[in-house]
Coordinates of C-alpha atoms in Angstrom, one line a residue:
Chain A
M478 CA 47.8 63.4 126.2
E479 CA 49.8 61.8 129.0
R480 CA 48.5 58.4 130.0
R481 CA 48.5 57.5 133.6
L482 CA 47.9 54.2 135.2
K483 CA 46.0 55.9 137.9
P484 CA 45.7 59.5 139.2
A485 CA 48.4 60.1 141.8
P486 CA 47.5 61.5 145.2
T487 CA 47.9 65.2 145.3
D488 CA 49.7 65.2 148.6
Y489 CA 52.7 63.0 148.5
R490 CA 52.6 62.5 152.3
M491 CA 49.3 60.7 151.8
C492 CA 50.6 58.1 149.5
P493 CA 51.5 54.7 150.8
L494 CA 55.2 55.3 150.4
S495 CA 55.3 58.1 152.9
S496 CA 53.9 55.7 155.5
V497 CA 57.0 53.7 155.0
V498 CA 59.0 56.7 156.2
E499 CA 56.7 57.1 159.1
Q500 CA 57.1 53.5 160.0
R501 CA 60.8 53.9 160.0
N502 CA 61.1 57.2 161.7
R503 CA 58.0 58.2 163.7
K504 CA 55.3 57.0 166.1
P505 CA 52.2 56.4 163.9
H506 CA 49.4 56.8 166.5
T507 CA 48.1 60.3 166.0
S508 CA 44.7 60.9 164.6
V509 CA 46.1 62.7 161.5
R510 CA 48.3 59.7 160.7
F511 CA 45.4 57.4 161.3
W512 CA 43.4 59.0 158.6
Q513 CA 46.4 59.2 156.4
G514 CA 46.9 55.5 156.9
A515 CA 43.2 54.8 156.3
L516 CA 43.2 56.8 153.1
A517 CA 46.4 55.1 152.0
M518 CA 44.8 51.7 152.6
A519 CA 41.7 52.8 150.7
G520 CA 43.8 53.9 147.9
G521 CA 45.6 50.6 148.0
A522 CA 42.3 48.8 147.7
V523 CA 41.3 50.8 144.7
L524 CA 44.6 50.0 143.1
L525 CA 44.1 46.3 143.8
L526 CA 41.0 46.5 141.7
V527 CA 42.4 48.4 138.8
L528 CA 46.1 47.7 138.4
M529 CA 46.7 44.3 137.0
I530 CA 49.5 43.2 134.8
T531 CA 48.6 40.7 132.1
F532 CA 50.9 38.8 129.7
E533 CA 48.7 36.9 127.2
K534 CA 50.4 34.3 125.1
V535 CA 53.5 36.5 124.8
S536 CA 56.4 35.3 122.7
K537 CA 59.7 37.0 122.2
I538 CA 62.0 35.8 119.4
Y539 CA 65.3 37.6 119.0
P540 CA 67.0 37.8 115.6
G541 CA 68.7 34.5 114.7
N542 CA 65.6 32.7 115.8
S543 CA 66.6 32.8 119.4
V544 CA 63.4 32.2 121.4
A545 CA 63.4 34.0 124.8
L546 CA 59.7 33.7 125.7
Q547 CA 57.2 31.2 124.3
D548 CA 53.5 31.6 124.7
L549 CA 53.8 33.0 128.2
T550 CA 50.6 33.8 130.0
L551 CA 50.8 35.5 133.3
T552 CA 48.6 37.7 135.5
I553 CA 49.9 39.7 138.4
D554 CA 47.4 41.4 140.6
A555 CA 47.9 44.8 142.1
G556 CA 49.7 44.8 145.4
E557 CA 51.3 41.4 144.9
F558 CA 54.9 40.5 145.7
V559 CA 56.0 38.1 143.0
S560 CA 59.4 36.5 142.7
I561 CA 60.4 35.3 139.3
V562 CA 63.1 32.6 139.4
G563 CA 64.8 30.4 136.9
Q564 CA 68.2 29.6 135.4
S565 CA 70.1 32.0 133.3
G566 CA 68.6 32.4 129.8
V567 CA 65.1 31.3 130.6
G568 CA 63.7 34.7 129.8
K569 CA 63.4 36.4 133.2
T570 CA 65.1 39.6 132.0
T571 CA 63.3 39.5 128.7
L572 CA 60.1 39.6 130.7
V573 CA 61.3 42.7 132.6
K574 CA 62.4 44.3 129.3
L575 CA 59.0 43.7 127.8
L576 CA 57.3 45.2 130.9
I577 CA 59.3 48.4 130.6
A578 CA 59.1 48.5 126.8
E579 CA 62.8 48.1 126.4
E580 CA 61.9 45.3 124.0
R581 CA 58.7 44.6 122.0
A582 CA 56.8 41.3 122.0
S583 CA 57.0 39.2 118.9
A584 CA 53.5 37.8 119.6
G585 CA 50.8 38.1 122.3
S586 CA 49.7 41.1 124.3
I587 CA 50.9 42.9 127.4
V588 CA 48.4 45.0 129.4
V589 CA 49.4 47.1 132.4
G590 CA 46.5 48.7 134.4
G591 CA 44.3 48.6 131.3
W592 CA 47.0 50.1 129.1
D593 CA 47.9 47.8 126.2
I594 CA 51.7 48.3 125.9
T595 CA 52.3 45.5 123.4
H596 CA 52.8 48.0 120.5
I597 CA 53.5 51.1 122.6
R598 CA 54.8 54.0 120.6
A599 CA 58.3 55.2 121.2
S600 CA 57.0 58.6 122.3
E601 CA 54.9 56.9 125.0
V602 CA 57.7 54.8 126.5
P603 CA 59.0 57.6 128.8
L604 CA 55.5 57.9 130.2
L605 CA 55.3 54.2 130.9
R606 CA 58.7 54.3 132.6
R607 CA 57.7 57.1 134.8
Q608 CA 55.0 54.8 136.2
I609 CA 56.9 51.6 136.6
G610 CA 59.9 51.8 138.9
V611 CA 62.8 49.6 137.9
V612 CA 65.8 48.5 140.0
F613 CA 68.7 46.8 138.4
Q614 CA 71.5 44.6 139.6
D615 CA 74.2 47.1 138.5
Y616 CA 72.2 50.0 140.0
K617 CA 72.4 52.1 136.8
L618 CA 73.1 55.3 138.6
L619 CA 74.4 58.4 136.9
P620 CA 78.0 58.5 138.0
K621 CA 78.5 62.3 137.8
K622 CA 75.4 63.1 139.8
S623 CA 75.0 63.0 143.6
V624 CA 72.5 60.9 145.5
W625 CA 70.1 63.8 145.5
E626 CA 70.6 64.6 141.8
N627 CA 70.2 60.9 140.8
V628 CA 66.9 60.7 142.6
A629 CA 65.7 64.2 141.5
F630 CA 66.7 63.5 137.9
A631 CA 63.8 61.0 137.5
L632 CA 61.4 63.8 138.4
E633 CA 63.2 66.5 136.5
V634 CA 62.9 64.6 133.2
S635 CA 59.1 64.4 133.7
G636 CA 58.9 68.2 134.1
A637 CA 58.0 68.1 137.8
P638 CA 58.1 71.6 139.4
R639 CA 61.0 72.5 141.6
E640 CA 58.8 72.6 144.8
R641 CA 57.5 69.2 144.2
I642 CA 61.0 67.8 143.7
A643 CA 62.2 69.6 146.9
A644 CA 59.3 67.9 148.8
I645 CA 59.5 64.4 147.4
V646 CA 63.2 63.7 147.0
P647 CA 64.1 64.0 150.8
Q648 CA 61.2 61.7 151.6
V649 CA 62.2 58.9 149.3
I650 CA 65.8 59.3 150.3
K651 CA 64.6 59.0 153.9
I652 CA 62.7 55.8 153.0
V653 CA 65.9 54.2 151.9
G654 CA 67.9 55.6 154.8
L655 CA 70.4 57.7 153.0
E656 CA 69.4 61.1 154.3
D657 CA 72.9 61.8 155.6
K658 CA 74.5 61.0 152.2
L659 CA 72.6 63.3 150.0
H660 CA 75.6 64.9 148.3
R661 CA 77.7 61.8 147.9
Y662 CA 78.4 60.5 144.4
P663 CA 77.8 56.8 143.5
R664 CA 81.5 56.0 143.7
Q665 CA 81.6 57.2 147.3
L666 CA 78.8 54.7 148.3
S667 CA 78.9 51.0 149.0
G668 CA 77.0 48.6 146.7
G669 CA 74.1 48.4 149.2
E670 CA 73.9 52.1 149.4
Q671 CA 74.0 52.5 145.6
Q672 CA 71.1 50.0 145.4
R673 CA 69.1 52.0 147.9
V674 CA 69.6 55.1 145.8
S675 CA 68.4 53.1 142.8
I676 CA 65.3 52.1 144.8
A677 CA 64.7 55.7 145.9
R678 CA 64.9 56.8 142.3
A679 CA 62.4 54.1 141.3
L680 CA 60.0 55.2 144.0
V681 CA 60.2 58.9 143.3
H682 CA 57.3 58.7 140.8
R683 CA 55.2 56.8 143.3
P684 CA 55.0 53.9 140.9
K685 CA 52.2 51.3 141.2
V686 CA 54.7 48.6 140.1
L687 CA 58.3 48.2 141.1
V688 CA 60.4 45.8 139.1
A689 CA 63.6 44.6 140.7
D690 CA 65.9 42.7 138.3
E691 CA 68.4 40.9 140.5
P692 CA 68.6 43.7 143.0
T693 CA 70.8 41.7 145.4
G694 CA 73.0 40.2 142.7
N695 CA 76.0 42.3 143.6
L696 CA 75.4 42.5 147.4
D697 CA 76.5 40.6 150.4
A698 CA 74.0 38.7 152.6
L699 CA 73.4 41.6 155.0
N700 CA 72.9 44.2 152.4
S701 CA 70.7 41.8 150.4
Q702 CA 68.5 41.3 153.4
E703 CA 68.1 45.0 153.9
I704 CA 67.1 45.6 150.3
I705 CA 64.5 42.8 150.5
E706 CA 63.2 44.3 153.7
L707 CA 62.9 47.6 152.0
L708 CA 61.0 46.0 149.1
K709 CA 58.7 44.2 151.5
R710 CA 57.9 47.5 153.3
I711 CA 57.2 49.2 150.0
N712 CA 54.9 46.3 149.0
A713 CA 53.1 46.4 152.3
F714 CA 51.7 49.7 151.3
G715 CA 50.2 48.6 148.0
T716 CA 53.0 48.8 145.4
T717 CA 53.3 45.7 143.3
I718 CA 56.7 44.2 143.5
I719 CA 58.1 42.0 140.8
L720 CA 61.4 40.5 142.0
V721 CA 63.6 38.7 139.5
T722 CA 66.2 36.8 141.4
H723 CA 68.6 33.9 141.7
N724 CA 68.9 34.2 145.4
R725 CA 67.4 31.0 146.9
G726 CA 67.6 32.3 150.5
V727 CA 65.7 35.5 149.7
V728 CA 62.9 33.6 147.8
N729 CA 62.5 31.0 150.5
T730 CA 62.2 33.5 153.3
L731 CA 59.8 35.8 151.5
K732 CA 56.9 33.2 151.6
K733 CA 55.2 35.0 148.7
R734 CA 54.2 34.0 145.2
V735 CA 57.0 32.4 143.2
I736 CA 56.9 32.0 139.4
T737 CA 59.5 29.5 138.1
M738 CA 60.5 29.9 134.5
E739 CA 61.9 27.3 132.2
G740 CA 62.5 27.5 128.4
G741 CA 60.8 30.8 128.0
T742 CA 57.6 29.9 129.7
I743 CA 56.2 29.3 133.2
A744 CA 57.1 25.9 134.8
H745 CA 55.5 26.5 138.2
D746 CA 53.4 29.2 139.7
Q747 CA 53.0 28.9 143.5
K748 CA 51.0 31.3 145.7
I749 CA 53.4 30.8 148.6
G750 CA 56.3 29.2 146.9
K751 CA 59.9 28.2 147.2
Y752 CA 62.9 28.2 145.1
V753 CA 62.6 24.8 143.5
L754 CA 65.4 24.6 140.9
Chain B
M716 CA 60.8 77.4 130.9
T717 CA 61.7 75.1 133.8
T718 CA 62.5 72.4 131.4
L719 CA 64.8 74.7 129.3
F720 CA 66.5 75.9 132.5
R721 CA 67.1 72.2 133.5
L722 CA 68.5 71.4 130.1
F723 CA 71.0 74.2 130.4
K724 CA 71.8 73.1 133.9
F725 CA 72.5 69.5 132.8
A726 CA 74.6 70.8 130.0
W727 CA 76.6 73.1 132.3
Q728 CA 77.0 70.3 134.9
D729 CA 78.1 67.9 132.3
F730 CA 80.7 70.4 131.0
W731 CA 82.2 71.0 134.4
R732 CA 82.0 67.5 135.8
N733 CA 83.7 66.1 132.8
L734 CA 86.2 69.0 132.6
W735 CA 89.1 67.1 131.1
L736 CA 86.9 65.6 128.4
S737 CA 85.5 69.0 127.7
L738 CA 88.9 70.6 127.5
V739 CA 90.2 67.8 125.2
T740 CA 87.2 68.2 123.0
I741 CA 87.7 72.0 122.8
L742 CA 91.4 71.5 122.1
M743 CA 90.6 69.2 119.2
I744 CA 88.1 71.7 117.7
V745 CA 90.6 74.6 118.3
L746 CA 93.3 72.7 116.4
A747 CA 90.9 71.9 113.5
L748 CA 89.8 75.6 113.3
M749 CA 93.4 76.8 113.6
S750 CA 94.5 74.6 110.7
V751 CA 91.7 75.9 108.6
N752 CA 92.3 79.5 109.7
T753 CA 96.1 79.3 109.0
L754 CA 95.4 78.0 105.5
L755 CA 92.8 80.8 105.0
L756 CA 95.4 83.3 106.0
F757 CA 97.9 81.7 103.7
N758 CA 95.3 82.0 101.0
V759 CA 94.9 85.7 101.8
M760 CA 98.7 86.1 101.8
T761 CA 99.2 84.4 98.4
D762 CA 96.3 86.4 97.0
T763 CA 97.8 89.6 98.2
V764 CA 101.2 88.7 96.8
I765 CA 99.8 87.7 93.5
R766 CA 97.7 90.9 93.3
S767 CA 100.8 92.9 94.2
V768 CA 102.8 91.2 91.4
E769 CA 100.0 91.7 88.9
K770 CA 99.8 95.4 90.0
N771 CA 103.5 95.8 89.0
I772 CA 103.0 94.4 85.5
D773 CA 102.1 97.0 82.8
V774 CA 102.5 97.2 79.1
L775 CA 104.2 100.2 77.5
V776 CA 102.8 101.5 74.3
Y777 CA 105.6 103.5 72.6
L778 CA 104.4 106.5 70.6
K779 CA 105.9 107.7 67.3
S780 CA 108.1 110.8 67.6
D781 CA 105.6 112.8 65.6
T782 CA 102.7 112.2 67.9
T783 CA 101.5 115.4 69.4
D784 CA 100.9 115.8 73.1
E785 CA 97.2 116.3 72.3
D786 CA 97.0 113.0 70.4
A787 CA 98.7 111.2 73.1
K788 CA 96.4 112.6 75.8
K789 CA 93.4 111.7 73.6
M790 CA 94.7 108.2 73.2
T791 CA 95.2 108.0 77.0
E792 CA 91.6 109.0 77.6
E793 CA 90.4 106.4 75.0
L794 CA 92.4 103.7 76.7
Q795 CA 91.1 104.7 80.1
K796 CA 87.6 104.0 78.9
H797 CA 88.4 100.5 77.9
P798 CA 86.5 98.1 80.2
D799 CA 89.5 95.8 80.8
V800 CA 92.0 98.6 81.6
S801 CA 92.4 99.4 85.2
H802 CA 95.0 102.2 85.0
V803 CA 96.6 104.3 82.2
R804 CA 99.6 106.7 82.6
Y805 CA 100.9 108.9 79.8
I806 CA 104.6 109.4 80.1
T807 CA 106.1 112.2 78.0
A808 CA 109.6 111.8 76.5
A809 CA 111.0 114.2 79.0
E810 CA 109.4 112.2 81.9
A811 CA 110.7 109.0 80.4
L812 CA 114.2 110.4 80.4
Q813 CA 113.9 111.6 84.0
E814 CA 112.7 108.2 85.1
F815 CA 115.6 106.6 83.2
Q816 CA 118.1 108.8 84.8
L817 CA 116.6 108.1 88.2
K818 CA 116.5 104.4 87.6
F819 CA 120.2 104.3 86.5
K820 CA 121.6 107.0 88.8
D821 CA 124.2 104.4 90.1
K822 CA 125.4 103.7 86.6
P823 CA 127.3 106.9 85.5
A824 CA 128.7 105.3 82.4
L825 CA 125.2 104.7 81.0
L826 CA 124.1 108.2 81.9
S827 CA 127.2 109.9 80.4
S828 CA 126.6 107.9 77.1
L829 CA 123.1 109.4 77.1
K830 CA 124.6 112.9 77.4
E831 CA 126.7 112.2 74.2
L832 CA 123.4 112.2 72.2
D833 CA 122.2 115.6 71.1
K834 CA 118.5 114.8 71.7
N835 CA 116.4 112.6 74.0
P836 CA 116.4 109.1 72.5
L837 CA 113.5 108.0 74.6
P838 CA 110.0 108.2 73.0
A839 CA 106.9 109.2 74.8
R840 CA 104.9 106.2 76.0
I841 CA 101.6 105.1 77.6
A842 CA 101.8 102.6 80.5
V843 CA 98.7 100.4 80.4
Q844 CA 97.6 98.3 83.3
A845 CA 94.9 95.7 82.7
S846 CA 92.4 94.6 85.3
D847 CA 93.6 91.0 84.6
P848 CA 97.0 90.2 83.1
K849 CA 95.3 87.7 80.8
L850 CA 93.6 90.6 78.9
Y851 CA 96.7 92.4 77.6
G852 CA 96.5 90.7 74.2
K853 CA 92.9 91.6 73.9
I854 CA 93.5 95.3 74.9
L855 CA 96.3 95.7 72.4
D856 CA 94.2 94.0 69.7
D857 CA 91.4 96.5 70.4
I858 CA 93.8 99.4 70.2
A859 CA 95.0 98.1 66.9
K860 CA 91.5 98.4 65.5
T861 CA 91.3 102.1 66.4
P862 CA 92.7 105.2 64.5
A863 CA 95.2 105.5 67.4
Q864 CA 97.1 102.7 65.9
E865 CA 98.9 105.1 63.5
H866 CA 100.6 106.8 66.5
I867 CA 102.0 103.5 67.9
E868 CA 105.6 102.9 67.2
K869 CA 105.7 99.6 69.1
T870 CA 104.6 97.9 72.3
D871 CA 106.7 95.8 74.7
F872 CA 103.9 93.3 75.0
T873 CA 105.9 90.8 73.0
N874 CA 108.7 91.0 75.5
Y875 CA 106.3 90.7 78.4
E876 CA 104.0 88.1 76.9
T877 CA 106.1 85.2 78.1
L878 CA 106.4 86.7 81.6
I879 CA 102.7 87.5 81.8
T880 CA 101.8 84.0 80.6
S881 CA 104.1 82.4 83.2
V882 CA 102.8 84.7 86.0
N883 CA 99.3 83.7 85.0
A884 CA 100.2 80.1 85.0
I885 CA 101.9 80.2 88.4
T886 CA 99.2 82.3 90.0
S887 CA 96.4 80.1 88.8
K888 CA 98.4 77.0 89.9
V889 CA 99.1 78.5 93.4
R890 CA 95.4 79.4 93.7
R891 CA 94.3 75.9 92.7
I892 CA 96.8 74.3 95.1
V893 CA 95.7 76.6 98.0
L894 CA 92.1 75.9 97.3
G895 CA 92.7 72.2 97.1
L896 CA 94.6 72.3 100.4
L897 CA 91.8 74.3 102.0
I898 CA 89.2 71.8 100.9
L899 CA 91.3 69.0 102.2
F900 CA 91.9 70.8 105.5
V901 CA 88.2 71.5 105.9
L902 CA 87.3 67.9 105.2
V903 CA 89.9 66.6 107.7
S904 CA 88.7 69.2 110.2
I905 CA 85.1 68.0 109.8
L906 CA 86.2 64.4 110.3
I907 CA 88.2 65.4 113.4
V908 CA 85.4 67.4 114.9
Y909 CA 82.8 64.8 114.1
N910 CA 84.9 62.1 115.6
T911 CA 85.8 64.1 118.7
I912 CA 82.1 64.8 119.4
R913 CA 81.3 61.1 118.8
V914 CA 84.0 60.0 121.3
S915 CA 82.7 62.5 123.8
I916 CA 79.2 61.1 123.4
Y917 CA 80.5 57.6 123.5
T918 CA 81.8 58.1 127.0
H919 CA 78.2 59.1 128.0
R920 CA 76.5 56.1 126.4
E921 CA 75.7 54.4 129.7
E922 CA 74.3 57.6 131.1
I923 CA 72.1 57.9 128.1
V924 CA 70.7 54.4 128.6
V925 CA 70.1 55.2 132.3
M926 CA 68.3 58.5 131.3
K927 CA 66.1 56.5 129.0
L928 CA 65.3 53.9 131.7
V929 CA 64.2 56.6 134.2
G930 CA 61.8 58.0 131.7
A931 CA 63.7 60.8 130.0
S932 CA 62.3 61.7 126.6
N933 CA 64.7 61.6 123.6
A934 CA 64.6 65.4 123.3
F935 CA 65.5 65.7 127.0
I936 CA 68.5 63.4 126.5
R937 CA 69.7 65.1 123.3
L938 CA 69.3 68.7 124.1
P939 CA 71.9 69.1 126.9
Y940 CA 74.5 67.5 124.6
I941 CA 73.5 69.9 121.8
F942 CA 73.7 72.9 124.2
E943 CA 77.1 71.6 125.3
S944 CA 78.3 71.4 121.7
V945 CA 77.3 75.0 121.2
V946 CA 79.4 75.9 124.2
F947 CA 82.3 73.9 122.8
T948 CA 82.0 75.7 119.5
L949 CA 81.9 79.2 121.1
L950 CA 84.9 78.6 123.3
S951 CA 86.8 76.9 120.4
V952 CA 86.2 79.9 118.1
I953 CA 87.3 82.4 120.7
V954 CA 90.4 80.4 121.6
S955 CA 91.4 79.7 118.0
F956 CA 91.1 83.3 117.0
G957 CA 92.9 84.5 120.1
A958 CA 95.7 82.0 119.4
L959 CA 95.9 83.1 115.8
Y960 CA 96.1 86.8 116.7
V961 CA 98.9 86.2 119.3
L962 CA 100.8 84.1 116.7
L963 CA 100.5 86.8 114.0
L964 CA 101.5 89.4 116.5
A965 CA 104.6 87.4 117.4
I966 CA 105.7 86.8 113.8
E967 CA 104.7 90.2 112.5
P968 CA 108.3 91.6 112.2
Q969 CA 109.5 88.5 110.3
L970 CA 106.5 88.7 107.9
K971 CA 107.1 92.4 107.3
A972 CA 110.8 91.7 106.5
F973 CA 109.9 88.8 104.2
F974 CA 107.3 90.7 102.2
E975 CA 109.2 93.9 102.0
G976 CA 108.0 96.1 99.1
L977 CA 104.7 94.2 98.9
D978 CA 101.5 95.3 100.5
V979 CA 101.1 92.2 102.7
N980 CA 99.9 92.8 106.3
L981 CA 98.1 89.7 107.7
L982 CA 97.7 91.2 111.2
R983 CA 95.8 94.2 109.7
Y984 CA 93.7 91.8 107.6
L985 CA 92.8 89.7 110.6
E986 CA 91.9 92.8 112.7
G987 CA 89.6 93.9 109.9
H988 CA 88.0 90.6 109.1
W989 CA 88.1 88.5 112.3
Y990 CA 84.4 89.1 113.3
M991 CA 83.1 87.9 109.9
W992 CA 85.4 84.9 110.0
A993 CA 84.5 84.1 113.6
L994 CA 80.8 84.5 112.9
W995 CA 81.0 82.1 109.9
Q996 CA 83.1 79.6 111.7
F997 CA 80.8 79.7 114.7
A998 CA 77.8 79.1 112.5
L999 CA 79.5 76.3 110.4
A1000 CA 81.4 74.6 113.2
G1001 CA 78.4 75.0 115.5
M1002 CA 76.1 73.3 112.9
L1003 CA 78.7 70.5 112.5
N1004 CA 79.0 70.0 116.2
I1005 CA 75.2 70.0 116.7
L1006 CA 74.7 67.5 113.9
S1007 CA 77.6 65.3 115.1
S1008 CA 76.2 65.4 118.6
A1009 CA 72.6 64.7 117.6
F1010 CA 73.8 61.9 115.3
A1011 CA 76.0 60.3 118.0
V1012 CA 73.4 60.6 120.8
N1013 CA 70.7 59.2 118.4
R1014 CA 72.6 56.0 118.2
Y1015 CA 72.3 55.3 121.9
V1016 CA 68.9 56.8 122.3
R1017 CA 67.6 54.4 119.7
G1018 CA 69.7 51.5 120.9

């Protein structure tokens, strides 16, 4: 049986993400949109109660006794925007890998929305990944697929019907502002545009959590700012954002929770923090 | 159904969008299949030649001059019943003379010396052909144990024994060499095909990782590559047989001239057997490609 973190809204236009499109493209003050917005907010409130990410005394030791994480305990509430900062090799990426079950913890437990994924079975990993959106520094797009196909692929692999794909894909592509580049291939896009495609693909399952691992690492200041704005808008409608970054400017302007890692564990955890390294 | 359609679609897209890689992969499989097919045909050719040579070997049992026609015919019938005898022909003394005259019609001196004799010097004989040249000794031993022995003047087995032994030795050596080469070619072809598929999958390794990251199940990642390898196999078998046919068509006159007098016709053989060969090769090469593909993808799916 497929596990879900929470039942998804039946009408995609009612989910928080579609409101992002409306914020970008339309005037929001009609009665219908009011109720859609209200429902979205109500949905967000429910999510806030149920979707929590918990790392409990998690350690990760790689072969050769290389300790990446050491007794890390962390709780991220639903709807939070958390920046995880730290020098290279302190375990930031390992944290992301554990969250999407790319790696398994050596000790401790990881629970996402009530689902203990510490010892998740290989067959359940695809289900988890369809519910946690991930954005990488190197975009990880499929080079031989167009923008549309890259975004649609994430739905196709989960067996979504054609009609649903045809309805959702244009919406998420609109959210990231690439509606005029649907049929371009990744090599025909700038770095910023490729990262937007990556975000659109991550959003296509309407994830409750979006993990962004150095999403601005390969981008210039302007493109970085646009990506962060996009993440903020997505977060504003209830999606938890976990941003792993080295970008001091980004972290300092966000004025959100900042977790600073050192030596595989948490050195500082500030509700409204700054980049302190 | 939707999923199956998507898997086919991805396989098809991957084939066309990596056209050069697809063509190179097919070319490698075609070369491997062609090398095996060429050797298989060579095997057929040597087999036909050997059979043809064996067919031309027979042992003559010369009958005593007092043997009646009836006894000779009875003996022929007895020999025909022998399990190791494939063909028996009774040649009367008159027929033997006729054959001799026909054979040496260009040597008048020999024929005129024959005319000097007042009677036919050639005895009646029975030409015996064994199903296997190795069995002549046994057949003649068996005849020696029967009452027919009293009618036998002599056999030319002793004269032929060395020839038959050497033909046997050569044919079994040739067969062994061809079989050895065939096994070697098949092994080399398996390695080439396996490696080609592996290289093809290797170029997709990053895509496989991405597919996993966006939540594709292992089966969803594997199956398009497996479908693609079936397409590779099908196209390779068609191309390799097409190329072989054209090649044989081109060298047909030379082959005919080379094997003059022998019943060797590779083109005819290919026309009569290609579908069985193609079916077997499609099944075996397809299985090899599917296994190679699954094995190669597995490495990145698990990684």
